[in-house]
Amino acid sequence: MNAQPNRGEGDSRVAVYPGSFDPATFGHLDIIRRAAKQFDHLIVAVLNNTTKSPLFSVEERKELLREVTKDLPNVEIDSFRDLLVRYMRSRQAQIIIRGIRSVTDFEYELQMASTNRQLDEGIETIFMMTNPKYSYLSSSIVKEIAKFHGTVQDLVPPAVEVALQRKYDANRLP
Ligand code: ADP
């Protein structure tokens, strides 16, 4: 009678914000801050996807996320390589947070949300609309600009900016 479908880890509301975060941008951070206000515990989960070739390793992405969320006590940074719904179960979480920037995002996200629901009916996906300031912002765009040594300071937190500079300086051909 008293079932609380959205409750996990003890009696608290736990949400998972999964993604590549390669690297984290102000768009991601905006979603993290807003979601952290709505839930007791927010797990930002970096997908360890072996089929993509990311710029930053999973450890580097986690470290950057930790740095930029260190003022948010209810935010935890983790990673997973399993099916998302299985990871959710292992963390006793039932809410997935995803951000929507455009109609293109919506189509893909609808497909993902429907698939996850198919795999586990207890999982609910909650979408948060982008802050219009960041509606054009993606990790790919940031990488493209940084690669050509353009300025990304309005797009990513300072720690990420420094990490991008290091990465592209190290990769620069002589
Ligand atoms: P994925 O590879 O899973 O799409 P991303 O790191 O690109 O991972 O994005 C993770 C989530 O954050 C996705 O739901 C994406 O739509 C959302 N997101 C990315 N950039 C923004 C942004 N600028 N504003 C709002 N949501 C965003």
PDB file of C-alpha atoms and ligand atoms in Angstrom:
ATOM      1  CA  MET A   1       0.000   0.000   0.000  1.00  0.00           C
ATOM      2  CA  ASN A   2       2.775   2.306   0.984  1.00  0.00           C
ATOM      3  CA  ALA A   3       4.962   1.556  -2.012  1.00  0.00           C
ATOM      4  CA  GLN A   4       7.165   4.458  -3.080  1.00  0.00           C
ATOM      5  CA  PRO A   5       8.232   3.611  -6.624  1.00  0.00           C
ATOM      6  CA  ASN A   6      10.665   6.514  -6.887  1.00  0.00           C
ATOM      7  CA  ARG A   7      12.508   5.755  -3.713  1.00  0.00           C
ATOM      8  CA  GLY A   8      15.788   3.886  -3.505  1.00  0.00           C
ATOM      9  CA  GLU A   9      18.941   3.705  -1.360  1.00  0.00           C
ATOM     10  CA  GLY A  10      17.213   3.657   1.998  1.00  0.00           C
ATOM     11  CA  ASP A  11      14.349   6.093   1.888  1.00  0.00           C
ATOM     12  CA  SER A  12      15.775   8.788  -0.359  1.00  0.00           C
ATOM     13  CA  ARG A  13      15.007   9.849  -3.907  1.00  0.00           C
ATOM     14  CA  VAL A  14      17.944   8.817  -6.050  1.00  0.00           C
ATOM     15  CA  ALA A  15      18.382   9.896  -9.661  1.00  0.00           C
ATOM     16  CA  VAL A  16      21.041   8.955 -12.184  1.00  0.00           C
ATOM     17  CA  TYR A  17      22.262  11.364 -14.874  1.00  0.00           C
ATOM     18  CA  PRO A  18      24.071   9.167 -17.383  1.00  0.00           C
ATOM     19  CA  GLY A  19      26.156  10.376 -20.313  1.00  0.00           C
ATOM     20  CA  SER A  20      29.512  10.489 -22.031  1.00  0.00           C
ATOM     21  CA  PHE A  21      30.607  13.828 -20.527  1.00  0.00           C
ATOM     22  CA  ASP A  22      33.593  13.934 -22.885  1.00  0.00           C
ATOM     23  CA  PRO A  23      34.126  16.525 -21.462  1.00  0.00           C
ATOM     24  CA  ALA A  24      31.585  18.149 -19.130  1.00  0.00           C
ATOM     25  CA  THR A  25      30.247  21.503 -20.368  1.00  0.00           C
ATOM     26  CA  PHE A  26      28.255  24.329 -18.792  1.00  0.00           C
ATOM     27  CA  GLY A  27      25.197  22.666 -20.392  1.00  0.00           C
ATOM     28  CA  HIS A  28      25.787  19.478 -18.373  1.00  0.00           C
ATOM     29  CA  LEU A  29      26.584  21.466 -15.248  1.00  0.00           C
ATOM     30  CA  ASP A  30      23.364  23.410 -15.549  1.00  0.00           C
ATOM     31  CA  ILE A  31      21.366  20.161 -15.681  1.00  0.00           C
ATOM     32  CA  ILE A  32      23.367  18.723 -12.749  1.00  0.00           C
ATOM     33  CA  ARG A  33      22.704  21.781 -10.565  1.00  0.00           C
ATOM     34  CA  ARG A  34      19.007  21.842 -11.362  1.00  0.00           C
ATOM     35  CA  ALA A  35      18.570  18.073 -10.888  1.00  0.00           C
ATOM     36  CA  ALA A  36      20.530  18.135  -7.614  1.00  0.00           C
ATOM     37  CA  LYS A  37      17.893  20.511  -6.228  1.00  0.00           C
ATOM     38  CA  GLN A  38      15.091  18.090  -7.082  1.00  0.00           C
ATOM     39  CA  PHE A  39      16.542  14.862  -5.661  1.00  0.00           C
ATOM     40  CA  ASP A  40      18.135  13.754  -2.414  1.00  0.00           C
ATOM     41  CA  HIS A  41      20.994  12.111  -4.229  1.00  0.00           C
ATOM     42  CA  LEU A  42      22.146  12.567  -7.821  1.00  0.00           C
ATOM     43  CA  ILE A  43      24.588  10.123  -9.361  1.00  0.00           C
ATOM     44  CA  VAL A  44      26.322  11.477 -12.467  1.00  0.00           C
ATOM     45  CA  ALA A  45      27.305   8.271 -14.246  1.00  0.00           C
ATOM     46  CA  VAL A  46      29.954   8.316 -16.971  1.00  0.00           C
ATOM     47  CA  LEU A  47      29.318   5.708 -19.609  1.00  0.00           C
ATOM     48  CA  ASN A  48      32.362   3.572 -20.258  1.00  0.00           C
ATOM     49  CA  ASN A  49      31.571   2.865 -23.881  1.00  0.00           C
ATOM     50  CA  THR A  50      34.181   0.737 -25.561  1.00  0.00           C
ATOM     51  CA  THR A  51      32.802   1.359 -29.069  1.00  0.00           C
ATOM     52  CA  LYS A  52      33.418   5.133 -28.971  1.00  0.00           C
ATOM     53  CA  SER A  53      36.904   6.616 -28.926  1.00  0.00           C
ATOM     54  CA  PRO A  54      36.663   9.417 -26.389  1.00  0.00           C
ATOM     55  CA  LEU A  55      39.153  12.268 -25.966  1.00  0.00           C
ATOM     56  CA  PHE A  56      39.255  11.846 -22.177  1.00  0.00           C
ATOM     57  CA  SER A  57      39.527   8.535 -20.348  1.00  0.00           C
ATOM     58  CA  VAL A  58      36.711   7.585 -17.984  1.00  0.00           C
ATOM     59  CA  GLU A  59      38.967   8.420 -15.014  1.00  0.00           C
ATOM     60  CA  GLU A  60      39.786  11.858 -16.462  1.00  0.00           C
ATOM     61  CA  ARG A  61      36.104  12.585 -17.135  1.00  0.00           C
ATOM     62  CA  LYS A  62      35.181  11.543 -13.602  1.00  0.00           C
ATOM     63  CA  GLU A  63      37.947  13.648 -12.100  1.00  0.00           C
ATOM     64  CA  LEU A  64      36.777  16.727 -14.040  1.00  0.00           C
ATOM     65  CA  LEU A  65      33.160  16.143 -13.026  1.00  0.00           C
ATOM     66  CA  ARG A  66      34.249  15.778  -9.393  1.00  0.00           C
ATOM     67  CA  GLU A  67      36.144  19.046  -9.594  1.00  0.00           C
ATOM     68  CA  VAL A  68      33.254  21.020 -11.116  1.00  0.00           C
ATOM     69  CA  THR A  69      30.604  19.617  -8.762  1.00  0.00           C
ATOM     70  CA  LYS A  70      32.625  19.758  -5.539  1.00  0.00           C
ATOM     71  CA  ASP A  71      30.288  22.410  -4.084  1.00  0.00           C
ATOM     72  CA  LEU A  72      27.267  20.094  -4.497  1.00  0.00           C
ATOM     73  CA  PRO A  73      27.203  17.711  -1.510  1.00  0.00           C
ATOM     74  CA  ASN A  74      24.425  15.456  -2.815  1.00  0.00           C
ATOM     75  CA  VAL A  75      26.112  14.809  -6.157  1.00  0.00           C
ATOM     76  CA  GLU A  76      28.181  11.672  -6.629  1.00  0.00           C
ATOM     77  CA  ILE A  77      30.336  10.868  -9.658  1.00  0.00           C
ATOM     78  CA  ASP A  78      30.498   7.268 -10.830  1.00  0.00           C
ATOM     79  CA  SER A  79      30.887   5.274 -14.042  1.00  0.00           C
ATOM     80  CA  PHE A  80      29.271   2.206 -15.539  1.00  0.00           C
ATOM     81  CA  ARG A  81      29.806  -0.119 -18.467  1.00  0.00           C
ATOM     82  CA  ASP A  82      26.789  -2.333 -17.992  1.00  0.00           C
ATOM     83  CA  LEU A  83      23.312  -1.855 -19.397  1.00  0.00           C
ATOM     84  CA  LEU A  84      21.963   1.350 -17.807  1.00  0.00           C
ATOM     85  CA  VAL A  85      18.898  -0.332 -16.284  1.00  0.00           C
ATOM     86  CA  ARG A  86      21.109  -2.949 -14.636  1.00  0.00           C
ATOM     87  CA  TYR A  87      23.388  -0.247 -13.253  1.00  0.00           C
ATOM     88  CA  MET A  88      20.300   1.572 -11.957  1.00  0.00           C
ATOM     89  CA  ARG A  89      19.169  -1.551 -10.155  1.00  0.00           C
ATOM     90  CA  SER A  90      22.596  -2.012  -8.591  1.00  0.00           C
ATOM     91  CA  ARG A  91      22.332   1.562  -7.251  1.00  0.00           C
ATOM     92  CA  GLN A  92      18.680   1.156  -6.246  1.00  0.00           C
ATOM     93  CA  ALA A  93      17.768   4.150  -8.405  1.00  0.00           C
ATOM     94  CA  GLN A  94      14.655   4.430 -10.531  1.00  0.00           C
ATOM     95  CA  ILE A  95      14.916   7.851 -12.122  1.00  0.00           C
ATOM     96  CA  ILE A  96      17.028   8.699 -15.149  1.00  0.00           C
ATOM     97  CA  ILE A  97      17.733  12.359 -15.862  1.00  0.00           C
ATOM     98  CA  ARG A  98      18.409  13.449 -19.430  1.00  0.00           C
ATOM     99  CA  GLY A  99      18.739  16.870 -21.011  1.00  0.00           C
ATOM    100  CA  ILE A 100      16.927  17.983 -24.142  1.00  0.00           C
ATOM    101  CA  ARG A 101      18.344  20.663 -26.426  1.00  0.00           C
ATOM    102  CA  SER A 102      16.438  20.176 -29.653  1.00  0.00           C
ATOM    103  CA  VAL A 103      13.917  18.143 -31.601  1.00  0.00           C
ATOM    104  CA  THR A 104      16.794  15.921 -32.706  1.00  0.00           C
ATOM    105  CA  ASP A 105      17.665  15.213 -29.056  1.00  0.00           C
ATOM    106  CA  PHE A 106      14.001  14.525 -28.370  1.00  0.00           C
ATOM    107  CA  GLU A 107      13.705  11.797 -31.017  1.00  0.00           C
ATOM    108  CA  TYR A 108      16.778   9.978 -29.788  1.00  0.00           C
ATOM    109  CA  GLU A 109      15.852  10.427 -26.138  1.00  0.00           C
ATOM    110  CA  LEU A 110      12.313   9.161 -26.698  1.00  0.00           C
ATOM    111  CA  GLN A 111      13.747   6.008 -28.242  1.00  0.00           C
ATOM    112  CA  MET A 112      16.162   5.526 -25.331  1.00  0.00           C
ATOM    113  CA  ALA A 113      13.491   6.194 -22.694  1.00  0.00           C
ATOM    114  CA  SER A 114      11.081   3.772 -24.358  1.00  0.00           C
ATOM    115  CA  THR A 115      13.777   1.109 -24.569  1.00  0.00           C
ATOM    116  CA  ASN A 116      14.679   1.504 -20.916  1.00  0.00           C
ATOM    117  CA  ARG A 117      11.033   1.329 -19.929  1.00  0.00           C
ATOM    118  CA  GLN A 118      10.696  -1.827 -21.998  1.00  0.00           C
ATOM    119  CA  LEU A 119      13.657  -3.337 -20.159  1.00  0.00           C
ATOM    120  CA  ASP A 120      12.420  -2.265 -16.742  1.00  0.00           C
ATOM    121  CA  GLU A 121       8.951  -0.844 -16.151  1.00  0.00           C
ATOM    122  CA  GLY A 122       9.982   0.637 -12.832  1.00  0.00           C
ATOM    123  CA  ILE A 123      12.428   3.047 -14.463  1.00  0.00           C
ATOM    124  CA  GLU A 124      11.205   6.571 -15.139  1.00  0.00           C
ATOM    125  CA  THR A 125      13.075   9.007 -17.392  1.00  0.00           C
ATOM    126  CA  ILE A 126      12.731  12.674 -16.518  1.00  0.00           C
ATOM    127  CA  PHE A 127      13.731  15.236 -19.123  1.00  0.00           C
ATOM    128  CA  MET A 128      15.041  18.639 -18.300  1.00  0.00           C
ATOM    129  CA  MET A 129      14.928  21.336 -20.960  1.00  0.00           C
ATOM    130  CA  THR A 130      18.219  22.990 -21.707  1.00  0.00           C
ATOM    131  CA  ASN A 131      18.923  26.446 -20.408  1.00  0.00           C
ATOM    132  CA  PRO A 132      18.475  28.462 -23.647  1.00  0.00           C
ATOM    133  CA  LYS A 133      21.968  29.894 -23.077  1.00  0.00           C
ATOM    134  CA  TYR A 134      23.374  26.433 -23.714  1.00  0.00           C
ATOM    135  CA  SER A 135      20.964  25.044 -26.279  1.00  0.00           C
ATOM    136  CA  TYR A 136      23.660  24.895 -28.965  1.00  0.00           C
ATOM    137  CA  LEU A 137      26.338  23.549 -26.643  1.00  0.00           C
ATOM    138  CA  SER A 138      27.734  20.031 -26.917  1.00  0.00           C
ATOM    139  CA  SER A 139      30.965  18.282 -25.943  1.00  0.00           C
ATOM    140  CA  SER A 140      31.704  17.769 -29.667  1.00  0.00           C
ATOM    141  CA  ILE A 141      31.490  21.496 -30.408  1.00  0.00           C
ATOM    142  CA  VAL A 142      33.745  22.273 -27.461  1.00  0.00           C
ATOM    143  CA  LYS A 143      36.326  19.735 -28.667  1.00  0.00           C
ATOM    144  CA  GLU A 144      36.190  21.114 -32.195  1.00  0.00           C
ATOM    145  CA  ILE A 145      36.869  24.659 -30.977  1.00  0.00           C
ATOM    146  CA  ALA A 146      39.589  23.618 -28.522  1.00  0.00           C
ATOM    147  CA  LYS A 147      41.319  21.516 -31.156  1.00  0.00           C
ATOM    148  CA  PHE A 148      41.915  24.637 -33.202  1.00  0.00           C
ATOM    149  CA  HIS A 149      42.908  26.584 -30.100  1.00  0.00           C
ATOM    150  CA  GLY A 150      39.773  28.702 -30.030  1.00  0.00           C
ATOM    151  CA  THR A 151      38.522  30.020 -26.709  1.00  0.00           C
ATOM    152  CA  VAL A 152      36.101  27.817 -24.791  1.00  0.00           C
ATOM    153  CA  GLN A 153      35.942  29.785 -21.559  1.00  0.00           C
ATOM    154  CA  ASP A 154      32.250  30.625 -21.968  1.00  0.00           C
ATOM    155  CA  LEU A 155      31.412  27.003 -22.682  1.00  0.00           C
ATOM    156  CA  VAL A 156      33.155  24.926 -20.020  1.00  0.00           C
ATOM    157  CA  PRO A 157      34.325  25.390 -16.407  1.00  0.00           C
ATOM    158  CA  PRO A 158      37.983  26.513 -15.974  1.00  0.00           C
ATOM    159  CA  ALA A 159      39.208  23.025 -14.952  1.00  0.00           C
ATOM    160  CA  VAL A 160      37.838  21.573 -18.189  1.00  0.00           C
ATOM    161  CA  GLU A 161      39.347  24.404 -20.216  1.00  0.00           C
ATOM    162  CA  VAL A 162      42.793  23.665 -18.757  1.00  0.00           C
ATOM    163  CA  ALA A 163      42.387  19.920 -19.372  1.00  0.00           C
ATOM    164  CA  LEU A 164      41.427  20.563 -23.007  1.00  0.00           C
ATOM    165  CA  GLN A 165      44.444  22.802 -23.528  1.00  0.00           C
ATOM    166  CA  ARG A 166      46.730  20.137 -22.051  1.00  0.00           C
ATOM    167  CA  LYS A 167      45.190  17.423 -24.158  1.00  0.00           C
ATOM    168  CA  TYR A 168      45.482  19.286 -27.430  1.00  0.00           C
ATOM    169  CA  ASP A 169      48.960  20.638 -26.656  1.00  0.00           C
ATOM    170  CA  ALA A 170      50.105  17.094 -25.931  1.00  0.00           C
ATOM    171  CA  ASN A 171      48.536  15.853 -29.154  1.00  0.00           C
ATOM    172  CA  ARG A 172      49.861  18.707 -31.283  1.00  0.00           C
ATOM    173  CA  LEU A 173      52.191  17.531 -33.999  1.00  0.00           C
ATOM    174  CA  PRO A 174      55.691  19.034 -34.014  1.00  0.00           C
TER     175      PRO A 174
HETATM  176  P1  ADP B   1      25.381  11.047 -24.505  1.00  0.00           P
HETATM  177  O1  ADP B   1      26.532  10.521 -25.284  1.00  0.00           O
HETATM  178  O2  ADP B   1      24.767  10.071 -23.561  1.00  0.00           O
HETATM  179  O3  ADP B   1      24.352  11.843 -25.274  1.00  0.00           O
HETATM  180  P2  ADP B   1      26.360  13.557 -23.473  1.00  0.00           P
HETATM  181  O4  ADP B   1      27.494  13.713 -22.518  1.00  0.00           O
HETATM  182  O5  ADP B   1      26.540  14.153 -24.826  1.00  0.00           O
HETATM  183  O6  ADP B   1      26.096  12.028 -23.481  1.00  0.00           O
HETATM  184  O7  ADP B   1      25.031  14.139 -22.840  1.00  0.00           O
HETATM  185  C1  ADP B   1      24.490  13.627 -21.655  1.00  0.00           C
HETATM  186  C2  ADP B   1      23.112  14.217 -21.467  1.00  0.00           C
HETATM  187  O8  ADP B   1      23.220  15.623 -21.291  1.00  0.00           O
HETATM  188  C3  ADP B   1      22.156  14.016 -22.643  1.00  0.00           C
HETATM  189  O9  ADP B   1      20.857  13.851 -22.123  1.00  0.00           O
HETATM  190  C4  ADP B   1      22.247  15.328 -23.393  1.00  0.00           C
HETATM  191  O10 ADP B   1      21.054  15.590 -24.113  1.00  0.00           O
HETATM  192  C5  ADP B   1      22.410  16.296 -22.233  1.00  0.00           C
HETATM  193  N1  ADP B   1      23.065  17.525 -22.652  1.00  0.00           N
HETATM  194  C6  ADP B   1      24.251  17.662 -23.277  1.00  0.00           C
HETATM  195  N2  ADP B   1      24.526  18.968 -23.517  1.00  0.00           N
HETATM  196  C7  ADP B   1      23.476  19.669 -23.023  1.00  0.00           C
HETATM  197  C8  ADP B   1      23.121  21.063 -22.993  1.00  0.00           C
HETATM  198  N3  ADP B   1      23.910  21.991 -23.532  1.00  0.00           N
HETATM  199  N4  ADP B   1      21.941  21.428 -22.416  1.00  0.00           N
HETATM  200  C9  ADP B   1      21.127  20.463 -21.898  1.00  0.00           C
HETATM  201  N5  ADP B   1      21.391  19.138 -21.913  1.00  0.00           N
HETATM  202  C10 ADP B   1      22.542  18.751 -22.464  1.00  0.00           C
END
